[in-house]
PDB file of C-alpha atoms in Angstrom:
ATOM      1  CA  MET A1059      -0.509 -29.766 -16.887  1.00  0.00           C
ATOM      2  CA  ARG A1060      -0.472 -25.984 -17.115  1.00  0.00           C
ATOM      3  CA  LYS A1061      -0.861 -23.611 -14.204  1.00  0.00           C
ATOM      4  CA  THR A1062      -4.446 -22.587 -13.460  1.00  0.00           C
ATOM      5  CA  THR A1063      -5.567 -19.400 -11.733  1.00  0.00           C
ATOM      6  CA  LEU A1064      -8.865 -18.028 -10.429  1.00  0.00           C
ATOM      7  CA  GLU A1065      -9.912 -14.579 -11.646  1.00  0.00           C
ATOM      8  CA  MET A1066     -13.053 -12.645 -10.735  1.00  0.00           C
ATOM      9  CA  LYS A1067     -15.289  -9.883 -12.050  1.00  0.00           C
ATOM     10  CA  SER A1068     -18.539  -8.333 -10.869  1.00  0.00           C
ATOM     11  CA  LEU A1069     -21.818  -7.606 -12.666  1.00  0.00           C
ATOM     12  CA  GLN A1070     -24.511  -5.085 -11.731  1.00  0.00           C
ATOM     13  CA  ALA A1071     -27.471  -3.438 -13.436  1.00  0.00           C
ATOM     14  CA  ARG A1072     -29.856  -0.511 -13.047  1.00  0.00           C
ATOM     15  CA  ARG A1073     -32.777   0.885 -14.980  1.00  0.00           C
ATOM     16  CA  ARG A1074     -31.751   3.271 -17.727  1.00  0.00           C
ATOM     17  CA  ASN A1075     -32.427   7.012 -17.227  1.00  0.00           C
ATOM     18  CA  SER A1076     -33.094   6.585 -13.522  1.00  0.00           C
ATOM     19  CA  ASP A1077     -31.413   7.583 -10.292  1.00  0.00           C
ATOM     20  CA  ASP A1078     -31.290   3.956  -9.140  1.00  0.00           C
ATOM     21  CA  LEU A1079     -28.035   2.690  -7.701  1.00  0.00           C
ATOM     22  CA  LEU A1080     -26.291  -0.137  -9.500  1.00  0.00           C
ATOM     23  CA  GLY A1081     -27.454  -3.439  -8.054  1.00  0.00           C
ATOM     24  CA  CYS A1082     -29.064  -6.718  -9.045  1.00  0.00           C
ATOM     25  CA  PRO A1083     -32.717  -5.893  -9.717  1.00  0.00           C
ATOM     26  CA  MET A1084     -35.314  -8.342 -10.995  1.00  0.00           C
ATOM     27  CA  ILE A1085     -35.521  -8.046 -14.772  1.00  0.00           C
ATOM     28  CA  GLN A1086     -38.660  -9.366 -16.462  1.00  0.00           C
ATOM     29  CA  GLU A1087     -39.495 -11.088 -13.153  1.00  0.00           C
ATOM     30  CA  HIS A1088     -36.215 -13.012 -13.023  1.00  0.00           C
ATOM     31  CA  SER A1089     -32.888 -12.448 -11.281  1.00  0.00           C
ATOM     32  CA  LEU A1090     -29.639 -11.932 -13.155  1.00  0.00           C
ATOM     33  CA  LEU A1091     -28.599 -15.412 -12.007  1.00  0.00           C
ATOM     34  CA  GLU A1092     -31.691 -16.974 -13.555  1.00  0.00           C
ATOM     35  CA  HIS A1093     -31.112 -14.981 -16.740  1.00  0.00           C
ATOM     36  CA  PHE A1094     -27.532 -16.267 -16.887  1.00  0.00           C
ATOM     37  CA  TYR A1095     -28.798 -19.834 -16.465  1.00  0.00           C
ATOM     38  CA  ALA A1096     -31.320 -19.307 -19.265  1.00  0.00           C
ATOM     39  CA  TYR A1097     -28.645 -17.699 -21.428  1.00  0.00           C
ATOM     40  CA  VAL A1098     -26.149 -20.559 -21.210  1.00  0.00           C
ATOM     41  CA  GLN A1099     -29.005 -22.970 -21.892  1.00  0.00           C
ATOM     42  CA  SER A1100     -29.753 -20.981 -25.066  1.00  0.00           C
ATOM     43  CA  ILE A1101     -26.223 -21.177 -26.488  1.00  0.00           C
ATOM     44  CA  PRO A1102     -26.388 -23.407 -29.577  1.00  0.00           C
ATOM     45  CA  GLU A1103     -24.598 -26.737 -29.532  1.00  0.00           C
ATOM     46  CA  ASN A1104     -22.145 -25.485 -32.151  1.00  0.00           C
ATOM     47  CA  GLY A1105     -21.117 -22.666 -29.790  1.00  0.00           C
ATOM     48  CA  LEU A1106     -20.501 -18.928 -29.993  1.00  0.00           C
ATOM     49  CA  LYS A1107     -18.289 -17.368 -32.635  1.00  0.00           C
ATOM     50  CA  ASP A1108     -17.062 -13.764 -32.533  1.00  0.00           C
ATOM     51  CA  ASP A1109     -15.573 -12.767 -35.895  1.00  0.00           C
ATOM     52  CA  ASP A1110     -14.285  -9.438 -34.564  1.00  0.00           C
ATOM     53  CA  SER A1111     -12.147 -10.944 -31.794  1.00  0.00           C
ATOM     54  CA  GLU A1112     -11.761 -14.361 -33.477  1.00  0.00           C
ATOM     55  CA  LEU A1113     -12.935 -16.090 -30.314  1.00  0.00           C
ATOM     56  CA  TYR A1114     -14.906 -19.314 -30.140  1.00  0.00           C
ATOM     57  CA  LEU A1115     -16.703 -20.830 -27.139  1.00  0.00           C
ATOM     58  CA  ARG A1116     -19.004 -23.773 -26.566  1.00  0.00           C
ATOM     59  CA  VAL A1117     -20.755 -24.993 -23.421  1.00  0.00           C
ATOM     60  CA  ALA A1118     -19.871 -28.522 -22.342  1.00  0.00           C
ATOM     61  CA  ASN A1119     -21.838 -28.768 -19.068  1.00  0.00           C
ATOM     62  CA  ILE A1120     -24.184 -26.709 -16.851  1.00  0.00           C
ATOM     63  CA  GLN A1121     -24.930 -27.214 -13.150  1.00  0.00           C
ATOM     64  CA  CYS A1122     -26.869 -25.038 -10.745  1.00  0.00           C
ATOM     65  CA  SER A1123     -27.264 -25.221  -6.984  1.00  0.00           C
ATOM     66  CA  GLY A1124     -27.689 -22.806  -4.111  1.00  0.00           C
ATOM     67  CA  SER A1125     -26.940 -19.334  -5.450  1.00  0.00           C
ATOM     68  CA  TYR A1126     -24.687 -20.227  -8.342  1.00  0.00           C
ATOM     69  CA  VAL A1127     -24.577 -21.459 -11.929  1.00  0.00           C
ATOM     70  CA  PHE A1128     -21.528 -23.568 -12.791  1.00  0.00           C
ATOM     71  CA  VAL A1129     -20.544 -23.862 -16.460  1.00  0.00           C
ATOM     72  CA  THR A1130     -17.809 -25.944 -18.077  1.00  0.00           C
ATOM     73  CA  ILE A1131     -16.716 -24.353 -21.346  1.00  0.00           C
ATOM     74  CA  GLU A1132     -14.331 -25.012 -24.208  1.00  0.00           C
ATOM     75  CA  SER A1133     -12.867 -21.834 -25.642  1.00  0.00           C
ATOM     76  CA  GLY A1134     -10.107 -20.651 -27.936  1.00  0.00           C
ATOM     77  CA  ILE A1135      -9.212 -18.579 -30.959  1.00  0.00           C
ATOM     78  CA  PHE A1136      -9.601 -19.258 -34.656  1.00  0.00           C
ATOM     79  CA  GLY A1137      -8.382 -17.533 -37.800  1.00  0.00           C
ATOM     80  CA  ASP A1138      -4.890 -18.999 -38.217  1.00  0.00           C
ATOM     81  CA  ASN A1139      -3.960 -21.433 -40.959  1.00  0.00           C
ATOM     82  CA  GLY A1140      -1.379 -24.062 -40.057  1.00  0.00           C
ATOM     83  CA  LYS A1141      -0.871 -27.686 -39.158  1.00  0.00           C
ATOM     84  CA  VAL A1142      -1.251 -29.825 -36.043  1.00  0.00           C
ATOM     85  CA  TYR A1143       1.811 -31.930 -35.222  1.00  0.00           C
ATOM     86  CA  ASP A1144       2.566 -34.804 -32.874  1.00  0.00           C
ATOM     87  CA  VAL A1145       5.305 -33.247 -30.749  1.00  0.00           C
ATOM     88  CA  GLU A1146       6.752 -36.667 -29.880  1.00  0.00           C
ATOM     89  CA  THR A1147       7.290 -37.812 -33.471  1.00  0.00           C
ATOM     90  CA  GLY A1148       7.167 -34.589 -35.483  1.00  0.00           C
ATOM     91  CA  VAL A1149       4.547 -36.145 -37.752  1.00  0.00           C
ATOM     92  CA  MET A1150       1.823 -33.823 -39.032  1.00  0.00           C
ATOM     93  CA  LYS A1151      -1.592 -35.074 -37.900  1.00  0.00           C
ATOM     94  CA  TYR A1152      -3.892 -32.788 -39.867  1.00  0.00           C
ATOM     95  CA  PRO A1153      -3.990 -29.286 -41.377  1.00  0.00           C
ATOM     96  CA  LYS A1154      -5.505 -26.439 -39.370  1.00  0.00           C
ATOM     97  CA  ASN A1155      -7.828 -24.221 -41.381  1.00  0.00           C
ATOM     98  CA  TYR A1156      -9.023 -20.661 -40.790  1.00  0.00           C
ATOM     99  CA  SER A1157     -12.305 -21.884 -39.289  1.00  0.00           C
ATOM    100  CA  ASP A1158     -10.627 -24.331 -36.854  1.00  0.00           C
ATOM    101  CA  SER A1159     -10.358 -23.374 -33.169  1.00  0.00           C
ATOM    102  CA  MET A1160      -7.931 -25.068 -30.784  1.00  0.00           C
ATOM    103  CA  THR A1161      -9.944 -24.969 -27.568  1.00  0.00           C
ATOM    104  CA  THR A1162      -9.038 -25.292 -23.893  1.00  0.00           C
ATOM    105  CA  SER A1163     -11.471 -26.596 -21.289  1.00  0.00           C
ATOM    106  CA  SER A1164     -12.098 -24.337 -18.278  1.00  0.00           C
ATOM    107  CA  ARG A1165     -14.839 -23.470 -15.799  1.00  0.00           C
ATOM    108  CA  VAL A1166     -16.949 -20.416 -14.942  1.00  0.00           C
ATOM    109  CA  VAL A1167     -19.199 -19.867 -11.908  1.00  0.00           C
ATOM    110  CA  MET A1168     -21.673 -17.007 -11.406  1.00  0.00           C
ATOM    111  CA  TYR A1169     -22.703 -16.285  -7.795  1.00  0.00           C
ATOM    112  CA  LEU A1170     -25.675 -14.159  -6.729  1.00  0.00           C
ATOM    113  CA  PRO A1171     -26.977 -14.742  -3.166  1.00  0.00           C
ATOM    114  CA  PRO A1172     -30.433 -13.422  -2.204  1.00  0.00           C
ATOM    115  CA  MET A1173     -30.456  -9.674  -1.440  1.00  0.00           C
ATOM    116  CA  ALA A1174     -26.917  -9.213  -2.839  1.00  0.00           C
ATOM    117  CA  SER A1175     -26.382  -6.044  -4.854  1.00  0.00           C
ATOM    118  CA  THR A1176     -23.503  -7.514  -6.876  1.00  0.00           C
ATOM    119  CA  ALA A1177     -23.179 -10.696  -8.918  1.00  0.00           C
ATOM    120  CA  MET A1178     -19.714 -12.233  -9.086  1.00  0.00           C
ATOM    121  CA  PHE A1179     -18.100 -14.263 -11.845  1.00  0.00           C
ATOM    122  CA  ALA A1180     -15.291 -16.641 -10.930  1.00  0.00           C
ATOM    123  CA  VAL A1181     -13.302 -17.769 -13.977  1.00  0.00           C
ATOM    124  CA  GLU A1182     -10.700 -20.526 -14.210  1.00  0.00           C
ATOM    125  CA  LYS A1183      -7.823 -19.293 -16.355  1.00  0.00           C
ATOM    126  CA  VAL A1184      -5.938 -22.089 -18.147  1.00  0.00           C
ATOM    127  CA  GLY A1185      -3.415 -21.014 -20.750  1.00  0.00           C
ATOM    128  CA  ASP A1186      -5.340 -19.154 -23.455  1.00  0.00           C
ATOM    129  CA  SER A1187      -8.839 -20.016 -22.174  1.00  0.00           C
ATOM    130  CA  ARG A1188     -11.403 -17.232 -22.606  1.00  0.00           C
ATOM    131  CA  GLY A1189     -13.828 -17.522 -19.702  1.00  0.00           C
ATOM    132  CA  PHE A1190     -14.688 -13.819 -19.603  1.00  0.00           C
ATOM    133  CA  PHE A1191     -15.868 -14.113 -23.203  1.00  0.00           C
ATOM    134  CA  LEU A1192     -18.900 -15.884 -21.724  1.00  0.00           C
ATOM    135  CA  LEU A1193     -19.556 -12.992 -19.315  1.00  0.00           C
ATOM    136  CA  ASN A1194     -19.186 -10.385 -22.070  1.00  0.00           C
ATOM    137  CA  SER A1195     -21.457 -12.380 -24.360  1.00  0.00           C
ATOM    138  CA  PHE A1196     -24.076 -12.626 -21.605  1.00  0.00           C
ATOM    139  CA  VAL A1197     -24.014  -8.857 -21.057  1.00  0.00           C
ATOM    140  CA  ALA A1198     -24.421  -8.232 -24.794  1.00  0.00           C
ATOM    141  CA  ALA A1199     -27.343 -10.684 -24.864  1.00  0.00           C
ATOM    142  CA  MET A1200     -28.985  -8.940 -21.885  1.00  0.00           C
ATOM    143  CA  TYR A1201     -28.893  -5.628 -23.765  1.00  0.00           C
ATOM    144  CA  GLN A1202     -30.662  -7.304 -26.669  1.00  0.00           C
ATOM    145  CA  ARG A1203     -33.230  -8.898 -24.360  1.00  0.00           C
ATOM    146  CA  ASP A1204     -33.995  -5.797 -22.268  1.00  0.00           C
ATOM    147  CA  ASP A1205     -32.250  -2.514 -23.084  1.00  0.00           C
ATOM    148  CA  SER A1206     -34.322  -0.604 -20.550  1.00  0.00           C
ATOM    149  CA  PHE A1207     -31.488  -1.520 -18.149  1.00  0.00           C
ATOM    150  CA  ILE A1208     -27.781  -0.807 -18.295  1.00  0.00           C
ATOM    151  CA  TYR A1209     -25.310  -3.506 -17.262  1.00  0.00           C
ATOM    152  CA  ARG A1210     -21.883  -2.874 -15.772  1.00  0.00           C
ATOM    153  CA  THR A1211     -18.989  -5.270 -15.197  1.00  0.00           C
ATOM    154  CA  GLY A1212     -16.028  -4.470 -12.940  1.00  0.00           C
ATOM    155  CA  ASN A1213     -12.790  -5.922 -11.668  1.00  0.00           C
ATOM    156  CA  ILE A1214     -12.510  -7.679  -8.312  1.00  0.00           C
ATOM    157  CA  TYR A1215      -9.455  -6.604  -6.346  1.00  0.00           C
ATOM    158  CA  GLU A1216      -7.111  -8.707  -4.285  1.00  0.00           C
ATOM    159  CA  ALA A1217      -7.409  -7.052  -0.892  1.00  0.00           C
ATOM    160  CA  ASP A1218     -10.179  -8.836   1.033  1.00  0.00           C
ATOM    161  CA  ASP A1219     -10.935  -9.828   4.574  1.00  0.00           C
ATOM    162  CA  TRP A1220      -9.083 -13.142   4.193  1.00  0.00           C
ATOM    163  CA  ALA A1221      -5.964 -11.383   2.947  1.00  0.00           C
ATOM    164  CA  GLU A1222      -6.244  -8.716   5.618  1.00  0.00           C
ATOM    165  CA  THR A1223      -6.275 -11.231   8.480  1.00  0.00           C
ATOM    166  CA  SER A1224      -3.776 -13.741   7.069  1.00  0.00           C
ATOM    167  CA  LYS A1225       0.008 -13.873   7.396  1.00  0.00           C
ATOM    168  CA  LEU A1226       2.510 -13.361   4.575  1.00  0.00           C
ATOM    169  CA  VAL A1227       4.831 -16.386   4.565  1.00  0.00           C
ATOM    170  CA  LYS A1228       6.547 -16.272   1.175  1.00  0.00           C
ATOM    171  CA  ILE A1229       7.174 -13.991  -1.821  1.00  0.00           C
ATOM    172  CA  GLU A1230       8.060 -15.462  -5.209  1.00  0.00           C
ATOM    173  CA  VAL A1231       9.108 -14.053  -8.581  1.00  0.00           C
ATOM    174  CA  THR A1232       9.753 -15.882 -11.841  1.00  0.00           C
ATOM    175  CA  ALA A1233      11.622 -14.300 -14.742  1.00  0.00           C
ATOM    176  CA  TYR A1234      11.060 -15.918 -18.133  1.00  0.00           C
ATOM    177  CA  LYS A1235      13.601 -16.644 -20.882  1.00  0.00           C
ATOM    178  CA  LYS A1236      16.767 -15.681 -19.045  1.00  0.00           C
ATOM    179  CA  THR A1237      19.810 -16.342 -21.243  1.00  0.00           C
ATOM    180  CA  LEU A1238      22.736 -17.995 -19.463  1.00  0.00           C
ATOM    181  CA  SER A1239      25.893 -16.592 -21.069  1.00  0.00           C
ATOM    182  CA  HIS A1240      29.501 -17.742 -21.320  1.00  0.00           C
ATOM    183  CA  ARG A1241      30.228 -15.869 -18.080  1.00  0.00           C
ATOM    184  CA  GLY A1242      28.731 -18.823 -16.240  1.00  0.00           C
ATOM    185  CA  GLY A1243      31.233 -21.203 -17.857  1.00  0.00           C
ATOM    186  CA  LEU A1244      28.988 -21.934 -20.843  1.00  0.00           C
ATOM    187  CA  GLU A1245      31.419 -21.694 -23.738  1.00  0.00           C
ATOM    188  CA  ASP A1246      29.105 -23.248 -26.294  1.00  0.00           C
ATOM    189  CA  SER A1247      25.756 -21.786 -27.414  1.00  0.00           C
ATOM    190  CA  PRO A1248      23.841 -19.834 -24.714  1.00  0.00           C
ATOM    191  CA  ILE A1249      21.125 -21.630 -22.730  1.00  0.00           C
ATOM    192  CA  VAL A1250      17.680 -20.075 -22.182  1.00  0.00           C
ATOM    193  CA  ALA A1251      15.952 -20.844 -18.874  1.00  0.00           C
ATOM    194  CA  ASN A1252      13.402 -19.534 -16.380  1.00  0.00           C
ATOM    195  CA  LEU A1253      14.754 -17.956 -13.187  1.00  0.00           C
ATOM    196  CA  SER A1254      12.756 -18.427  -9.971  1.00  0.00           C
ATOM    197  CA  GLN A1255      13.575 -16.646  -6.726  1.00  0.00           C
ATOM    198  CA  GLU A1256      11.820 -16.422  -3.369  1.00  0.00           C
ATOM    199  CA  LEU A1257      11.892 -14.467  -0.120  1.00  0.00           C
ATOM    200  CA  THR A1258      11.014 -16.141   3.179  1.00  0.00           C
ATOM    201  CA  PRO A1259      11.006 -14.832   6.769  1.00  0.00           C
ATOM    202  CA  PRO A1260      14.255 -15.040   8.774  1.00  0.00           C
ATOM    203  CA  LYS A1261      15.079 -18.287  10.547  1.00  0.00           C
ATOM    204  CA  GLY A1262      12.916 -18.725  13.625  1.00  0.00           C
ATOM    205  CA  GLU A1263      10.085 -16.526  12.262  1.00  0.00           C
ATOM    206  CA  HIS A1264       7.061 -17.974  10.493  1.00  0.00           C
ATOM    207  CA  ALA A1265       5.757 -14.847   8.734  1.00  0.00           C
ATOM    208  CA  PHE A1266       6.715 -11.361   7.656  1.00  0.00           C
ATOM    209  CA  VAL A1267       5.559  -8.371   9.694  1.00  0.00           C
ATOM    210  CA  ASP A1268       1.996  -7.233   8.949  1.00  0.00           C
ATOM    211  CA  TRP A1269       2.883  -3.726   7.766  1.00  0.00           C
ATOM    212  CA  PHE A1270       5.096  -5.249   5.037  1.00  0.00           C
ATOM    213  CA  LYS A1271       2.252  -7.465   3.828  1.00  0.00           C
ATOM    214  CA  LYS A1272      -0.167  -4.537   3.848  1.00  0.00           C
ATOM    215  CA  LYS A1273       2.140  -2.398   1.719  1.00  0.00           C
ATOM    216  CA  ILE A1274       2.393  -5.214  -0.834  1.00  0.00           C
ATOM    217  CA  LEU A1275      -1.389  -5.693  -0.987  1.00  0.00           C
ATOM    218  CA  ASN A1276      -1.934  -1.938  -1.317  1.00  0.00           C
ATOM    219  CA  ARG A1277       0.636  -1.707  -4.125  1.00  0.00           C
ATOM    220  CA  GLN A1278       2.937   0.565  -2.098  1.00  0.00           C
ATOM    221  CA  ILE A1279       5.778  -1.888  -2.733  1.00  0.00           C
ATOM    222  CA  ASP A1280       6.664  -3.282  -6.146  1.00  0.00           C
ATOM    223  CA  VAL A1281       7.452  -6.925  -5.331  1.00  0.00           C
ATOM    224  CA  VAL A1282       9.702  -7.364  -8.365  1.00  0.00           C
ATOM    225  CA  SER A1283      11.954  -4.550  -7.102  1.00  0.00           C
ATOM    226  CA  LEU A1284      12.813  -6.728  -4.086  1.00  0.00           C
ATOM    227  CA  PHE A1285      14.669  -9.147  -6.375  1.00  0.00           C
ATOM    228  CA  ASP A1286      17.744  -8.880  -8.560  1.00  0.00           C
ATOM    229  CA  VAL A1287      16.062  -9.447 -11.937  1.00  0.00           C
ATOM    230  CA  SER A1288      16.972  -7.874 -15.275  1.00  0.00           C
ATOM    231  CA  GLU A1289      14.509  -5.255 -16.543  1.00  0.00           C
ATOM    232  CA  ASP A1290      14.326  -6.826 -20.018  1.00  0.00           C
ATOM    233  CA  LEU A1291      12.813 -10.111 -18.811  1.00  0.00           C
ATOM    234  CA  ASP A1292       9.116 -10.950 -18.572  1.00  0.00           C
ATOM    235  CA  LYS A1293       8.271 -11.443 -14.896  1.00  0.00           C
ATOM    236  CA  LYS A1294       5.464 -12.764 -12.726  1.00  0.00           C
ATOM    237  CA  SER A1295       5.293 -12.374  -8.971  1.00  0.00           C
ATOM    238  CA  SER A1296       3.154 -14.043  -6.330  1.00  0.00           C
ATOM    239  CA  ILE A1297       2.696 -14.140  -2.571  1.00  0.00           C
ATOM    240  CA  ILE A1298       1.684 -17.003  -0.295  1.00  0.00           C
ATOM    241  CA  LEU A1299      -0.684 -16.103   2.546  1.00  0.00           C
ATOM    242  CA  GLU A1300      -1.573 -18.357   5.456  1.00  0.00           C
ATOM    243  CA  LYS A1301      -4.520 -18.376   7.832  1.00  0.00           C
ATOM    244  CA  ASP A1302      -5.877 -21.087  10.159  1.00  0.00           C
ATOM    245  CA  GLY A1303      -3.468 -23.638   8.705  1.00  0.00           C
ATOM    246  CA  ARG A1304      -4.560 -22.977   5.096  1.00  0.00           C
ATOM    247  CA  GLN A1305      -2.392 -21.351   2.469  1.00  0.00           C
ATOM    248  CA  LYS A1306      -3.477 -19.304  -0.533  1.00  0.00           C
ATOM    249  CA  LYS A1307      -1.146 -18.387  -3.369  1.00  0.00           C
ATOM    250  CA  ILE A1308      -2.037 -15.114  -5.099  1.00  0.00           C
ATOM    251  CA  GLU A1309      -0.465 -13.991  -8.348  1.00  0.00           C
ATOM    252  CA  LEU A1310       0.003 -10.240  -8.305  1.00  0.00           C
ATOM    253  CA  GLY A1311      -1.194  -8.132 -11.213  1.00  0.00           C
ATOM    254  CA  LYS A1312       0.711  -5.261 -12.714  1.00  0.00           C
ATOM    255  CA  THR A1313       1.301  -2.192 -10.553  1.00  0.00           C
ATOM    256  CA  GLY A1314      -1.782  -0.007 -10.575  1.00  0.00           C
ATOM    257  CA  SER A1315      -4.214  -2.818 -11.415  1.00  0.00           C
ATOM    258  CA  PRO A1316      -4.236  -5.288  -8.509  1.00  0.00           C
ATOM    259  CA  LEU A1317      -6.691  -7.817  -9.930  1.00  0.00           C
ATOM    260  CA  PHE A1318      -7.639 -10.818  -7.866  1.00  0.00           C
ATOM    261  CA  ARG A1319      -5.776 -13.814  -9.281  1.00  0.00           C
ATOM    262  CA  GLU A1320      -5.447 -16.824  -7.001  1.00  0.00           C
ATOM    263  CA  VAL A1321      -3.183 -19.665  -8.137  1.00  0.00           C
ATOM    264  CA  LEU A1322      -5.181 -22.911  -8.080  1.00  0.00           C
ATOM    265  CA  THR A1323      -2.547 -25.286  -9.442  1.00  0.00           C
ATOM    266  CA  ASP A1324       1.072 -24.823 -10.497  1.00  0.00           C
ATOM    267  CA  ASN A1325       2.679 -26.153 -13.657  1.00  0.00           C
ATOM    268  CA  GLY A1326       2.785 -29.942 -13.557  1.00  0.00           C
ATOM    269  CA  ASP A1327      -0.070 -30.307 -11.044  1.00  0.00           C
ATOM    270  CA  LEU A1328      -3.305 -32.069 -11.912  1.00  0.00           C
ATOM    271  CA  PRO A1329      -6.266 -29.670 -12.254  1.00  0.00           C
ATOM    272  CA  LEU A1330      -8.739 -29.420  -9.382  1.00  0.00           C
ATOM    273  CA  ASP A1331     -11.794 -31.624  -9.692  1.00  0.00           C
ATOM    274  CA  ASP A1332     -15.183 -29.898  -9.899  1.00  0.00           C
ATOM    275  CA  ASP A1333     -15.932 -30.188  -6.170  1.00  0.00           C
ATOM    276  CA  LYS A1334     -12.601 -28.645  -5.138  1.00  0.00           C
ATOM    277  CA  PHE A1335     -12.890 -25.958  -7.792  1.00  0.00           C
ATOM    278  CA  LEU A1336     -16.371 -25.021  -6.536  1.00  0.00           C
ATOM    279  CA  GLN A1337     -15.040 -24.950  -2.980  1.00  0.00           C
ATOM    280  CA  LYS A1338     -12.305 -22.504  -4.016  1.00  0.00           C
ATOM    281  CA  THR A1339     -14.712 -20.233  -5.889  1.00  0.00           C
ATOM    282  CA  ALA A1340     -17.207 -20.288  -3.008  1.00  0.00           C
ATOM    283  CA  GLU A1341     -14.467 -19.287  -0.550  1.00  0.00           C
ATOM    284  CA  ALA A1342     -13.428 -16.416  -2.808  1.00  0.00           C
ATOM    285  CA  ALA A1343     -17.010 -15.234  -3.364  1.00  0.00           C
ATOM    286  CA  ALA A1344     -17.894 -15.516   0.341  1.00  0.00           C
ATOM    287  CA  SER A1345     -14.870 -13.435   1.294  1.00  0.00           C
ATOM    288  CA  ARG A1346     -15.887 -10.635  -1.040  1.00  0.00           C
ATOM    289  CA  TYR A1347     -19.546 -10.667  -0.051  1.00  0.00           C
ATOM    290  CA  ARG A1348     -18.533 -10.414   3.607  1.00  0.00           C
ATOM    291  CA  GLN A1349     -16.417  -7.429   2.663  1.00  0.00           C
ATOM    292  CA  LEU A1350     -19.612  -5.893   1.230  1.00  0.00           C
ATOM    293  CA  GLY A1351     -21.449  -6.578   4.513  1.00  0.00           C
ATOM    294  CA  LEU A1352     -23.384  -9.666   3.411  1.00  0.00           C
ATOM    295  CA  ALA A1353     -23.318 -12.756   5.629  1.00  0.00           C
ATOM    296  CA  TRP A1354     -22.512 -15.973   3.780  1.00  0.00           C
ATOM    297  CA  SER A1355     -24.670 -19.066   4.193  1.00  0.00           C
ATOM    298  CA  ALA A1356     -23.996 -22.715   3.375  1.00  0.00           C
ATOM    299  CA  ALA A1357     -27.359 -22.665   1.591  1.00  0.00           C
ATOM    300  CA  TYR A1358     -25.764 -20.496  -1.102  1.00  0.00           C
ATOM    301  CA  GLU A1359     -23.579 -23.496  -1.965  1.00  0.00           C
ATOM    302  CA  LYS A1360     -25.956 -26.430  -1.387  1.00  0.00           C
ATOM    303  CA  GLY A1361     -29.551 -25.235  -1.755  1.00  0.00           C
ATOM    304  CA  GLU A1362     -31.813 -26.592  -4.486  1.00  0.00           C
ATOM    305  CA  TRP A1363     -33.409 -24.478  -7.208  1.00  0.00           C
ATOM    306  CA  ASN A1364     -37.175 -24.492  -7.476  1.00  0.00           C
ATOM    307  CA  ALA A1365     -38.958 -25.937 -10.503  1.00  0.00           C
ATOM    308  CA  ASP A1366     -39.892 -22.527 -11.965  1.00  0.00           C
ATOM    309  CA  ALA A1367     -36.288 -21.304 -11.958  1.00  0.00           C
ATOM    310  CA  LEU A1368     -35.052 -24.562 -13.514  1.00  0.00           C
ATOM    311  CA  ALA A1369     -37.695 -24.360 -16.227  1.00  0.00           C
ATOM    312  CA  PHE A1370     -36.921 -20.749 -17.173  1.00  0.00           C
ATOM    313  CA  ARG A1371     -35.717 -20.427 -20.761  1.00  0.00           C
ATOM    314  CA  TRP A1372     -35.239 -17.379 -22.948  1.00  0.00           C
ATOM    315  CA  ASN A1373     -37.250 -18.941 -25.721  1.00  0.00           C
ATOM    316  CA  SER A1374     -40.266 -19.379 -23.428  1.00  0.00           C
TER     317      SER A1374
END
């Protein structure tokens, strides 16, 4: 199985041509969360197709509880002619036409607790899955439904209260497609491999000093520069943080754009089941809402929707 990560973005709105602050106002007597629920219900069974970006997405399952809507999607790109092969036998199974899309299953959760001024989208990234296509499509649909409001999405950044109070216990970097030359005793053709390196605290110490962790989170230290890795290789770096016996692995974005990207499963691991995935997204959302001064409640994860909200549809 491929590595999966958790990425997040925010959504806010305000009335056009007003001095209102960006927030999550009621629009046509419904919250943005209820509109998102109605929107995913309105997506046709044959899915969404964007000819400009050559993206395709269909909804496989919808659940709602507490203050979230949980959507399982299948997404991918189309527009390439080719063939699909059995990699074990090399036998061609069927031709791939321009209109065919090779999709990947992934999950998206939108959170919006009562009184919150920001909605948050948690997206499971699996290979080439396109979870944020659903968010962007929803925003475009909201403009068509009510353009008296403007809608703004934004990035969620890594530094949060959990990261601030945790301990840094490991730093990792992986360089891709390193060529092993004859200098290593390889006299035949060169071998291409991935190079993984890690930094851990000195023997007898469980974690790095806090100021070192803070500089990494604030992008004052380029983690890759701590390792002896060739400049011409593609690289990914991550840190492992620990708090109250729990560990969280965070993949670091490029310098200058520290997007939140938590590693859920590594290559070879089985994907999280829905309950564990929801637990991870709820922890991430709760941490960010607390940072915004909003107390988190278990009801936001377990509460039931009322009949009117469940019955809301855009075609009604």
